[in-house]
PDB file of C-alpha atoms and ligand atoms in Angstrom:
ATOM      1  CA  MET F   1      -0.016   0.020  -0.046  1.00  0.00           C
ATOM      2  CA  LYS F   2       1.097   3.437  -0.944  1.00  0.00           C
ATOM      3  CA  LYS F   3       2.627   5.584   2.104  1.00  0.00           C
ATOM      4  CA  ILE F   4       1.138   9.177   2.392  1.00  0.00           C
ATOM      5  CA  ILE F   5       3.746  11.539   2.987  1.00  0.00           C
ATOM      6  CA  MET F   6       2.888  15.092   3.887  1.00  0.00           C
ATOM      7  CA  ILE F   7       5.580  17.826   3.441  1.00  0.00           C
ATOM      8  CA  THR F   8       5.046  21.422   4.567  1.00  0.00           C
ATOM      9  CA  GLY F   9       6.890  24.056   2.842  1.00  0.00           C
ATOM     10  CA  ALA F  10       7.657  21.882   0.128  1.00  0.00           C
ATOM     11  CA  GLY F  11       7.777  24.767  -2.736  1.00  0.00           C
ATOM     12  CA  LYS F  12      11.446  26.111  -1.877  1.00  0.00           C
ATOM     13  CA  GLY F  13      14.586  25.387  -0.145  1.00  0.00           C
ATOM     14  CA  ILE F  14      15.016  22.472   2.386  1.00  0.00           C
ATOM     15  CA  GLY F  15      11.371  21.291   1.759  1.00  0.00           C
ATOM     16  CA  ARG F  16      11.547  21.480  -1.792  1.00  0.00           C
ATOM     17  CA  ALA F  17      14.723  18.998  -1.608  1.00  0.00           C
ATOM     18  CA  ILE F  18      13.189  16.757   0.486  1.00  0.00           C
ATOM     19  CA  ALA F  19      10.048  16.343  -1.661  1.00  0.00           C
ATOM     20  CA  LEU F  20      12.463  15.573  -4.589  1.00  0.00           C
ATOM     21  CA  ASP F  21      14.433  12.757  -2.624  1.00  0.00           C
ATOM     22  CA  PHE F  22      11.316  11.176  -1.606  1.00  0.00           C
ATOM     23  CA  ALA F  23      10.236  11.210  -5.152  1.00  0.00           C
ATOM     24  CA  LYS F  24      13.338   9.685  -6.200  1.00  0.00           C
ATOM     25  CA  ALA F  25      12.991   6.909  -3.418  1.00  0.00           C
ATOM     26  CA  ALA F  26       9.334   6.339  -4.634  1.00  0.00           C
ATOM     27  CA  GLY F  27      10.030   6.642  -8.430  1.00  0.00           C
ATOM     28  CA  HIS F  28      10.654   4.311 -11.176  1.00  0.00           C
ATOM     29  CA  GLY F  29      12.552   1.146 -10.359  1.00  0.00           C
ATOM     30  CA  ASN F  30      12.369   1.458  -6.547  1.00  0.00           C
ATOM     31  CA  ASN F  31      10.466  -0.576  -4.104  1.00  0.00           C
ATOM     32  CA  VAL F  32       9.003   2.262  -2.175  1.00  0.00           C
ATOM     33  CA  GLU F  33       5.427   3.093  -2.680  1.00  0.00           C
ATOM     34  CA  ALA F  34       4.772   6.836  -1.792  1.00  0.00           C
ATOM     35  CA  HIS F  35       2.391   9.419  -2.519  1.00  0.00           C
ATOM     36  CA  LEU F  36       3.574  13.074  -1.737  1.00  0.00           C
ATOM     37  CA  VAL F  37       1.195  15.841  -0.342  1.00  0.00           C
ATOM     38  CA  LEU F  38       2.902  18.906  -0.903  1.00  0.00           C
ATOM     39  CA  ALA F  39       2.010  22.000   0.932  1.00  0.00           C
ATOM     40  CA  SER F  40       2.952  25.948   1.023  1.00  0.00           C
ATOM     41  CA  ARG F  41       1.528  29.207   0.251  1.00  0.00           C
ATOM     42  CA  THR F  42       2.692  29.799  -3.335  1.00  0.00           C
ATOM     43  CA  GLN F  43       0.987  27.735  -5.867  1.00  0.00           C
ATOM     44  CA  SER F  44       3.462  28.215  -8.811  1.00  0.00           C
ATOM     45  CA  ASP F  45       6.163  26.735  -6.452  1.00  0.00           C
ATOM     46  CA  LEU F  46       4.021  23.554  -5.873  1.00  0.00           C
ATOM     47  CA  GLU F  47       3.021  23.203  -9.475  1.00  0.00           C
ATOM     48  CA  SER F  48       6.859  23.391 -10.261  1.00  0.00           C
ATOM     49  CA  ILE F  49       7.986  20.763  -7.531  1.00  0.00           C
ATOM     50  CA  ALA F  50       5.081  18.382  -8.236  1.00  0.00           C
ATOM     51  CA  SER F  51       5.812  18.445 -11.991  1.00  0.00           C
ATOM     52  CA  GLU F  52       9.640  17.628 -11.216  1.00  0.00           C
ATOM     53  CA  CYS F  53       8.434  14.909  -8.561  1.00  0.00           C
ATOM     54  CA  LYS F  54       6.266  13.285 -11.267  1.00  0.00           C
ATOM     55  CA  SER F  55       9.303  13.146 -13.428  1.00  0.00           C
ATOM     56  CA  TYR F  56      10.905  10.599 -11.087  1.00  0.00           C
ATOM     57  CA  GLY F  57       7.622   8.806 -11.168  1.00  0.00           C
ATOM     58  CA  ALA F  58       6.197   9.738  -7.847  1.00  0.00           C
ATOM     59  CA  SER F  59       2.522  10.725  -7.605  1.00  0.00           C
ATOM     60  CA  THR F  60       1.571  13.932  -5.810  1.00  0.00           C
ATOM     61  CA  ASP F  61      -1.338  16.301  -4.339  1.00  0.00           C
ATOM     62  CA  ILE F  62      -0.601  19.943  -4.035  1.00  0.00           C
ATOM     63  CA  PHE F  63      -2.227  22.139  -1.320  1.00  0.00           C
ATOM     64  CA  PRO F  64      -1.708  26.040  -1.233  1.00  0.00           C
ATOM     65  CA  MET F  65      -2.193  26.677   2.258  1.00  0.00           C
ATOM     66  CA  ASP F  66      -1.121  29.136   5.031  1.00  0.00           C
ATOM     67  CA  ILE F  67       0.296  27.198   8.086  1.00  0.00           C
ATOM     68  CA  SER F  68      -0.313  30.055  10.405  1.00  0.00           C
ATOM     69  CA  ASP F  69      -4.124  29.767   9.598  1.00  0.00           C
ATOM     70  CA  SER F  70      -6.022  26.942  11.504  1.00  0.00           C
ATOM     71  CA  ALA F  71      -8.701  26.719   8.979  1.00  0.00           C
ATOM     72  CA  SER F  72      -6.148  26.174   6.359  1.00  0.00           C
ATOM     73  CA  ILE F  73      -4.576  23.425   8.397  1.00  0.00           C
ATOM     74  CA  SER F  74      -7.830  21.764   9.146  1.00  0.00           C
ATOM     75  CA  ARG F  75      -8.735  21.777   5.377  1.00  0.00           C
ATOM     76  CA  LEU F  76      -5.339  20.237   4.463  1.00  0.00           C
ATOM     77  CA  VAL F  77      -5.635  17.463   6.972  1.00  0.00           C
ATOM     78  CA  ALA F  78      -9.433  16.692   6.179  1.00  0.00           C
ATOM     79  CA  GLU F  79      -8.889  16.877   2.311  1.00  0.00           C
ATOM     80  CA  THR F  80      -5.716  14.421   2.537  1.00  0.00           C
ATOM     81  CA  LEU F  81      -7.685  11.919   4.720  1.00  0.00           C
ATOM     82  CA  ARG F  82     -10.588  12.218   2.216  1.00  0.00           C
ATOM     83  CA  LEU F  83      -8.431  11.425  -0.773  1.00  0.00           C
ATOM     84  CA  HIS F  84      -6.360   8.843   1.130  1.00  0.00           C
ATOM     85  CA  GLY F  85      -7.648   7.796   4.282  1.00  0.00           C
ATOM     86  CA  THR F  86      -4.351   8.183   6.416  1.00  0.00           C
ATOM     87  CA  ILE F  87      -1.203  10.033   6.614  1.00  0.00           C
ATOM     88  CA  ASP F  88       1.955   8.164   7.332  1.00  0.00           C
ATOM     89  CA  CYS F  89       4.675  10.550   7.358  1.00  0.00           C
ATOM     90  CA  LEU F  90       4.658  14.224   8.395  1.00  0.00           C
ATOM     91  CA  VAL F  91       7.650  16.549   7.463  1.00  0.00           C
ATOM     92  CA  ASN F  92       7.208  19.732   9.739  1.00  0.00           C
ATOM     93  CA  ASN F  93       9.377  22.027   7.433  1.00  0.00           C
ATOM     94  CA  ALA F  94       7.356  25.242   6.669  1.00  0.00           C
ATOM     95  CA  GLY F  95       9.094  27.902   8.516  1.00  0.00           C
ATOM     96  CA  VAL F  96      10.250  31.526   8.591  1.00  0.00           C
ATOM     97  CA  GLY F  97      12.956  33.783   9.836  1.00  0.00           C
ATOM     98  CA  ARG F  98      13.485  37.378  10.403  1.00  0.00           C
ATOM     99  CA  PHE F  99      17.074  38.282  11.284  1.00  0.00           C
ATOM    100  CA  LYS F 100      17.671  41.564  12.844  1.00  0.00           C
ATOM    101  CA  PRO F 101      19.489  43.051  15.710  1.00  0.00           C
ATOM    102  CA  LEU F 102      17.375  42.899  19.081  1.00  0.00           C
ATOM    103  CA  SER F 103      16.491  46.407  19.071  1.00  0.00           C
ATOM    104  CA  GLU F 104      15.007  46.279  15.456  1.00  0.00           C
ATOM    105  CA  LEU F 105      12.660  43.692  15.752  1.00  0.00           C
ATOM    106  CA  THR F 106       9.115  44.518  15.899  1.00  0.00           C
ATOM    107  CA  GLU F 107       5.727  42.926  17.399  1.00  0.00           C
ATOM    108  CA  GLU F 108       4.762  41.966  13.897  1.00  0.00           C
ATOM    109  CA  ASP F 109       8.142  40.106  13.327  1.00  0.00           C
ATOM    110  CA  LEU F 110       7.150  38.309  16.669  1.00  0.00           C
ATOM    111  CA  ASP F 111       3.476  37.504  15.567  1.00  0.00           C
ATOM    112  CA  TYR F 112       4.542  36.429  12.202  1.00  0.00           C
ATOM    113  CA  THR F 113       7.359  34.160  13.106  1.00  0.00           C
ATOM    114  CA  MET F 114       5.451  32.590  16.125  1.00  0.00           C
ATOM    115  CA  ALA F 115       2.068  32.069  14.046  1.00  0.00           C
ATOM    116  CA  THR F 116       4.153  29.919  11.467  1.00  0.00           C
ATOM    117  CA  ASN F 117       6.717  28.360  13.224  1.00  0.00           C
ATOM    118  CA  VAL F 118       5.132  27.636  16.557  1.00  0.00           C
ATOM    119  CA  LYS F 119       1.262  27.807  16.300  1.00  0.00           C
ATOM    120  CA  GLY F 120       1.156  26.334  12.801  1.00  0.00           C
ATOM    121  CA  THR F 121       3.646  23.416  13.648  1.00  0.00           C
ATOM    122  CA  PHE F 122       1.665  22.545  16.795  1.00  0.00           C
ATOM    123  CA  LEU F 123      -1.799  22.460  15.234  1.00  0.00           C
ATOM    124  CA  LEU F 124      -0.736  20.555  12.250  1.00  0.00           C
ATOM    125  CA  THR F 125       1.087  17.903  14.394  1.00  0.00           C
ATOM    126  CA  GLN F 126      -1.769  17.687  16.815  1.00  0.00           C
ATOM    127  CA  LYS F 127      -4.089  16.642  14.168  1.00  0.00           C
ATOM    128  CA  VAL F 128      -1.754  14.344  12.116  1.00  0.00           C
ATOM    129  CA  PHE F 129      -0.549  12.683  15.448  1.00  0.00           C
ATOM    130  CA  ALA F 130      -4.175  11.858  16.152  1.00  0.00           C
ATOM    131  CA  VAL F 131      -4.375   9.925  12.815  1.00  0.00           C
ATOM    132  CA  MET F 132      -1.073   8.042  13.615  1.00  0.00           C
ATOM    133  CA  GLU F 133      -1.751   7.319  17.148  1.00  0.00           C
ATOM    134  CA  ALA F 134      -4.904   5.368  15.877  1.00  0.00           C
ATOM    135  CA  ASN F 135      -2.871   3.584  13.304  1.00  0.00           C
ATOM    136  CA  ARG F 136      -0.207   2.724  15.896  1.00  0.00           C
ATOM    137  CA  SER F 137       2.308   3.783  12.971  1.00  0.00           C
ATOM    138  CA  GLY F 138       3.780   6.928  11.585  1.00  0.00           C
ATOM    139  CA  HIS F 139       6.805   9.177  11.278  1.00  0.00           C
ATOM    140  CA  ILE F 140       6.873  12.758  12.137  1.00  0.00           C
ATOM    141  CA  PHE F 141      10.037  14.806  11.160  1.00  0.00           C
ATOM    142  CA  PHE F 142      10.588  18.445  12.686  1.00  0.00           C
ATOM    143  CA  ILE F 143      12.993  20.630  10.767  1.00  0.00           C
ATOM    144  CA  THR F 144      14.007  22.550  13.878  1.00  0.00           C
ATOM    145  CA  SER F 145      17.501  24.298  13.712  1.00  0.00           C
ATOM    146  CA  ILE F 146      20.670  24.413  15.689  1.00  0.00           C
ATOM    147  CA  ALA F 147      19.065  27.739  16.612  1.00  0.00           C
ATOM    148  CA  ALA F 148      16.735  25.291  18.753  1.00  0.00           C
ATOM    149  CA  GLU F 149      19.551  25.132  21.110  1.00  0.00           C
ATOM    150  CA  THR F 150      22.042  27.940  20.484  1.00  0.00           C
ATOM    151  CA  ALA F 151      21.245  31.598  20.094  1.00  0.00           C
ATOM    152  CA  PHE F 152      22.857  33.934  17.546  1.00  0.00           C
ATOM    153  CA  PRO F 153      22.913  37.618  17.534  1.00  0.00           C
ATOM    154  CA  SER F 154      20.273  38.524  14.984  1.00  0.00           C
ATOM    155  CA  SER F 155      18.008  35.494  15.850  1.00  0.00           C
ATOM    156  CA  ALA F 156      16.226  36.409  19.114  1.00  0.00           C
ATOM    157  CA  ILE F 157      12.561  35.734  17.745  1.00  0.00           C
ATOM    158  CA  TYR F 158      13.811  32.907  15.338  1.00  0.00           C
ATOM    159  CA  SER F 159      15.514  31.149  18.374  1.00  0.00           C
ATOM    160  CA  MET F 160      12.583  31.496  20.667  1.00  0.00           C
ATOM    161  CA  SER F 161      10.393  29.876  17.809  1.00  0.00           C
ATOM    162  CA  LYS F 162      12.879  27.125  17.404  1.00  0.00           C
ATOM    163  CA  PHE F 163      13.152  26.407  21.183  1.00  0.00           C
ATOM    164  CA  ALA F 164       9.555  26.067  21.400  1.00  0.00           C
ATOM    165  CA  GLN F 165       9.653  23.683  18.466  1.00  0.00           C
ATOM    166  CA  LYS F 166      12.288  21.536  20.186  1.00  0.00           C
ATOM    167  CA  GLY F 167       9.783  21.575  23.447  1.00  0.00           C
ATOM    168  CA  LEU F 168       7.060  20.238  21.069  1.00  0.00           C
ATOM    169  CA  VAL F 169       9.347  17.552  19.751  1.00  0.00           C
ATOM    170  CA  GLU F 170      10.208  16.409  23.203  1.00  0.00           C
ATOM    171  CA  ALA F 171       6.651  16.454  24.499  1.00  0.00           C
ATOM    172  CA  VAL F 172       5.339  14.662  21.184  1.00  0.00           C
ATOM    173  CA  ARG F 173       8.205  11.974  21.859  1.00  0.00           C
ATOM    174  CA  LEU F 174       6.537  11.187  25.096  1.00  0.00           C
ATOM    175  CA  TYR F 175       3.341  10.239  23.505  1.00  0.00           C
ATOM    176  CA  ALA F 176       4.944   8.735  20.346  1.00  0.00           C
ATOM    177  CA  LYS F 177       6.912   5.852  22.024  1.00  0.00           C
ATOM    178  CA  GLY F 178       3.595   4.425  23.416  1.00  0.00           C
ATOM    179  CA  CYS F 179       1.980   4.215  20.027  1.00  0.00           C
ATOM    180  CA  ASN F 180       4.998   3.045  17.623  1.00  0.00           C
ATOM    181  CA  VAL F 181       5.287   6.360  16.105  1.00  0.00           C
ATOM    182  CA  ARG F 182       8.716   7.649  15.114  1.00  0.00           C
ATOM    183  CA  VAL F 183       9.965  11.236  15.602  1.00  0.00           C
ATOM    184  CA  THR F 184      13.043  12.806  14.243  1.00  0.00           C
ATOM    185  CA  ASN F 185      14.499  16.135  15.439  1.00  0.00           C
ATOM    186  CA  VAL F 186      16.443  17.616  12.396  1.00  0.00           C
ATOM    187  CA  MET F 187      18.690  20.355  13.363  1.00  0.00           C
ATOM    188  CA  PRO F 188      20.593  21.987  10.637  1.00  0.00           C
ATOM    189  CA  GLY F 189      23.012  24.870  10.729  1.00  0.00           C
ATOM    190  CA  ALA F 190      23.233  27.294   7.805  1.00  0.00           C
ATOM    191  CA  VAL F 191      21.816  25.951   4.521  1.00  0.00           C
ATOM    192  CA  TYR F 192      21.849  27.902   1.464  1.00  0.00           C
ATOM    193  CA  THR F 193      18.053  28.530   0.507  1.00  0.00           C
ATOM    194  CA  PRO F 194      15.787  31.354  -0.379  1.00  0.00           C
ATOM    195  CA  MET F 195      15.428  31.958   3.347  1.00  0.00           C
ATOM    196  CA  TRP F 196      18.625  33.765   3.743  1.00  0.00           C
ATOM    197  CA  GLY F 197      17.926  36.168   0.597  1.00  0.00           C
ATOM    198  CA  GLU F 198      21.225  37.482  -0.954  1.00  0.00           C
ATOM    199  CA  VAL F 199      24.346  36.464   0.624  1.00  0.00           C
ATOM    200  CA  PRO F 200      27.764  37.097  -0.280  1.00  0.00           C
ATOM    201  CA  GLU F 201      29.718  34.391  -2.324  1.00  0.00           C
ATOM    202  CA  THR F 202      32.427  33.866   0.409  1.00  0.00           C
ATOM    203  CA  MET F 203      29.346  32.981   2.797  1.00  0.00           C
ATOM    204  CA  LYS F 204      27.633  30.825   0.260  1.00  0.00           C
ATOM    205  CA  ALA F 205      30.996  28.925  -0.299  1.00  0.00           C
ATOM    206  CA  VAL F 206      30.765  27.655   3.546  1.00  0.00           C
ATOM    207  CA  MET F 207      27.264  27.063   3.589  1.00  0.00           C
ATOM    208  CA  MET F 208      25.372  23.774   3.264  1.00  0.00           C
ATOM    209  CA  MET F 209      23.169  22.910   0.496  1.00  0.00           C
ATOM    210  CA  ALA F 210      19.571  21.605   0.810  1.00  0.00           C
ATOM    211  CA  GLU F 211      20.245  18.384  -0.809  1.00  0.00           C
ATOM    212  CA  ASP F 212      22.953  17.798   1.848  1.00  0.00           C
ATOM    213  CA  ILE F 213      20.153  17.524   4.378  1.00  0.00           C
ATOM    214  CA  SER F 214      17.379  15.772   2.331  1.00  0.00           C
ATOM    215  CA  GLY F 215      19.078  12.591   1.648  1.00  0.00           C
ATOM    216  CA  PRO F 216      19.647  11.585   5.338  1.00  0.00           C
ATOM    217  CA  ILE F 217      16.078  12.595   5.980  1.00  0.00           C
ATOM    218  CA  VAL F 218      14.651  10.181   3.482  1.00  0.00           C
ATOM    219  CA  ASN F 219      17.140   7.535   4.501  1.00  0.00           C
ATOM    220  CA  ALA F 220      15.750   7.728   8.157  1.00  0.00           C
ATOM    221  CA  TYR F 221      12.395   7.179   6.844  1.00  0.00           C
ATOM    222  CA  LEU F 222      13.293   4.229   4.836  1.00  0.00           C
ATOM    223  CA  LEU F 223      14.913   2.208   7.828  1.00  0.00           C
ATOM    224  CA  PRO F 224      12.811  -0.646   9.436  1.00  0.00           C
ATOM    225  CA  GLU F 225      10.020   0.657  11.468  1.00  0.00           C
ATOM    226  CA  ARG F 226      11.642  -0.710  14.545  1.00  0.00           C
ATOM    227  CA  THR F 227      14.362   1.735  14.387  1.00  0.00           C
ATOM    228  CA  SER F 228      13.824   5.596  15.188  1.00  0.00           C
ATOM    229  CA  VAL F 229      16.593   7.995  14.244  1.00  0.00           C
ATOM    230  CA  GLU F 230      15.710  10.572  17.103  1.00  0.00           C
ATOM    231  CA  GLU F 231      18.011  13.337  15.772  1.00  0.00           C
ATOM    232  CA  LEU F 232      19.928  14.640  12.796  1.00  0.00           C
ATOM    233  CA  VAL F 233      22.328  17.401  13.285  1.00  0.00           C
ATOM    234  CA  PHE F 234      24.244  18.989  10.262  1.00  0.00           C
ATOM    235  CA  ARG F 235      26.645  21.770  10.496  1.00  0.00           C
ATOM    236  CA  PRO F 236      29.075  23.422   7.850  1.00  0.00           C
ATOM    237  CA  VAL F 237      32.311  21.659   8.241  1.00  0.00           C
ATOM    238  CA  SER F 238      33.835  25.085   9.298  1.00  0.00           C
ATOM    239  CA  GLY F 239      31.357  25.520  11.998  1.00  0.00           C
ATOM    240  CA  ASP F 240      28.351  27.820  12.678  1.00  0.00           C
ATOM    241  CA  ILE F 241      27.891  31.095  10.817  1.00  0.00           C
ATOM    242  CA  ASN F 242      27.633  33.557  13.754  1.00  0.00           C
ATOM    243  CA  GLU F 243      25.158  36.135  12.154  1.00  0.00           C
TER     244      GLU F 243
HETATM  245  N1  LIG N 301      18.060  27.665   5.718  1.00  0.00           N
HETATM  246  C1  LIG N 301      18.686  27.378   6.857  1.00  0.00           C
HETATM  247  O1  LIG N 301      19.812  27.690   6.976  1.00  0.00           O
HETATM  248  C2  LIG N 301      17.990  26.673   7.887  1.00  0.00           C
HETATM  249  C3  LIG N 301      18.628  26.163   8.944  1.00  0.00           C
HETATM  250  C4  LIG N 301      18.123  25.555  10.017  1.00  0.00           C
HETATM  251  C5  LIG N 301      16.820  25.271   9.834  1.00  0.00           C
HETATM  252  N2  LIG N 301      15.888  25.826   8.793  1.00  0.00           N
HETATM  253  C6  LIG N 301      14.456  25.540   8.758  1.00  0.00           C
HETATM  254  O2  LIG N 301      14.290  24.577   7.646  1.00  0.00           O
HETATM  255  C7  LIG N 301      13.004  25.099   7.165  1.00  0.00           C
HETATM  256  C8  LIG N 301      12.989  25.364   5.821  1.00  0.00           C
HETATM  257  O3  LIG N 301      13.862  26.576   5.713  1.00  0.00           O
HETATM  258  P1  LIG N 301      14.342  26.895   4.236  1.00  0.00           P
HETATM  259  O4  LIG N 301      15.714  27.533   4.541  1.00  0.00           O
HETATM  260  O5  LIG N 301      14.216  25.723   3.299  1.00  0.00           O
HETATM  261  O6  LIG N 301      13.387  28.087   3.877  1.00  0.00           O
HETATM  262  P2  LIG N 301      12.737  28.597   2.569  1.00  0.00           P
HETATM  263  O7  LIG N 301      13.791  28.487   1.662  1.00  0.00           O
HETATM  264  O8  LIG N 301      12.254  30.112   2.712  1.00  0.00           O
HETATM  265  O9  LIG N 301      11.452  27.812   2.311  1.00  0.00           O
HETATM  266  C9  LIG N 301      10.395  27.736   3.386  1.00  0.00           C
HETATM  267  C10 LIG N 301       9.285  27.034   2.843  1.00  0.00           C
HETATM  268  O10 LIG N 301       8.095  27.210   3.593  1.00  0.00           O
HETATM  269  C11 LIG N 301       7.149  27.766   3.238  1.00  0.00           C
HETATM  270  N3  LIG N 301       6.337  28.801   4.049  1.00  0.00           N
HETATM  271  C12 LIG N 301       6.616  29.735   4.815  1.00  0.00           C
HETATM  272  N4  LIG N 301       5.726  30.200   5.438  1.00  0.00           N
HETATM  273  C13 LIG N 301       4.365  29.383   5.279  1.00  0.00           C
HETATM  274  C14 LIG N 301       3.168  29.387   5.694  1.00  0.00           C
HETATM  275  N5  LIG N 301       2.848  30.426   6.614  1.00  0.00           N
HETATM  276  N6  LIG N 301       2.529  28.404   5.243  1.00  0.00           N
HETATM  277  C15 LIG N 301       2.924  27.362   4.380  1.00  0.00           C
HETATM  278  N7  LIG N 301       4.253  27.423   3.964  1.00  0.00           N
HETATM  279  C16 LIG N 301       4.877  28.245   4.438  1.00  0.00           C
HETATM  280  C17 LIG N 301       7.546  28.668   1.996  1.00  0.00           C
HETATM  281  O11 LIG N 301       6.815  28.672   1.018  1.00  0.00           O
HETATM  282  P3  LIG N 301       5.569  29.989   0.652  1.00  0.00           P
HETATM  283  O12 LIG N 301       6.476  30.980   1.146  1.00  0.00           O
HETATM  284  O13 LIG N 301       5.251  29.840  -0.633  1.00  0.00           O
HETATM  285  O14 LIG N 301       4.602  29.629   1.820  1.00  0.00           O
HETATM  286  C18 LIG N 301       8.671  27.643   1.397  1.00  0.00           C
HETATM  287  O15 LIG N 301       8.337  26.696   0.556  1.00  0.00           O
HETATM  288  C19 LIG N 301      12.497  25.952   8.152  1.00  0.00           C
HETATM  289  O16 LIG N 301      11.684  25.627   9.252  1.00  0.00           O
HETATM  290  C20 LIG N 301      13.747  26.668   8.575  1.00  0.00           C
HETATM  291  O17 LIG N 301      13.526  27.448   9.876  1.00  0.00           O
HETATM  292  C21 LIG N 301      16.649  26.446   7.734  1.00  0.00           C
END
């Protein structure tokens, strides 16, 4: 039976690379049966990634949605269950970051970041976990960050949101072990993606690429269900970029 893999923030950056690697694993000539549910706000991004995934032989649905909006989350889960009856894997990847000195961060920066990274991740996880708990099977990835454990000068709000996500990971793990659900906390350092905007070539040269992160995530999913990769930590070989 096909596994239903839901990926948020699948249109760009790390989420896009994860979708592609799942598509390659599920595509022509492989034994993995997977259907990808791709979500983010920008329809054109989703159309582009879906068409690339299909070129590897994977089947997809696209859901333009805003994870900071609870009604949008409810529609995503309800429609996926209507179409496929279950969700086997959730990749909580959608996230935003506004990086500024402490004195320049605004209340709007706080509300925007928390609504996406914290509220959205919590509400979607809560709904999908209920499905997995009933199935006594499933895998939830959280793409948190090394900023879930370490603060950086321009990332006060971002770090607050990522520390909060790590709290959610730890709480969900307490429930997950009792019902055979795997939980993986993925903590990358600096990855070159649209989240960073323009970066100098010297900085780009030391950053990781999205495909460095996505392969090990898909490999963690493909391990036998008895085995849970609890954490994946990725850093540029030269260490953290201390912005
Ligand atoms: N890049 C890094 O250095 C790095 C390091 C550690 C952790 N991370 C984490 O990795 C995740 C992905 O980051 P990235 O670097 O790949 O960022 P990105 O290139 O900006 O991509 C973020 C994705 O999330 C989607 N998204 C953002 N807000 C959304 C919302 N409200 N509702 C639905 N989708 C939304 C975006 O699409 P739309 O804008 O179209 O919605 C996009 O597809 C984030 O959680 C980030 O915190 C990134």
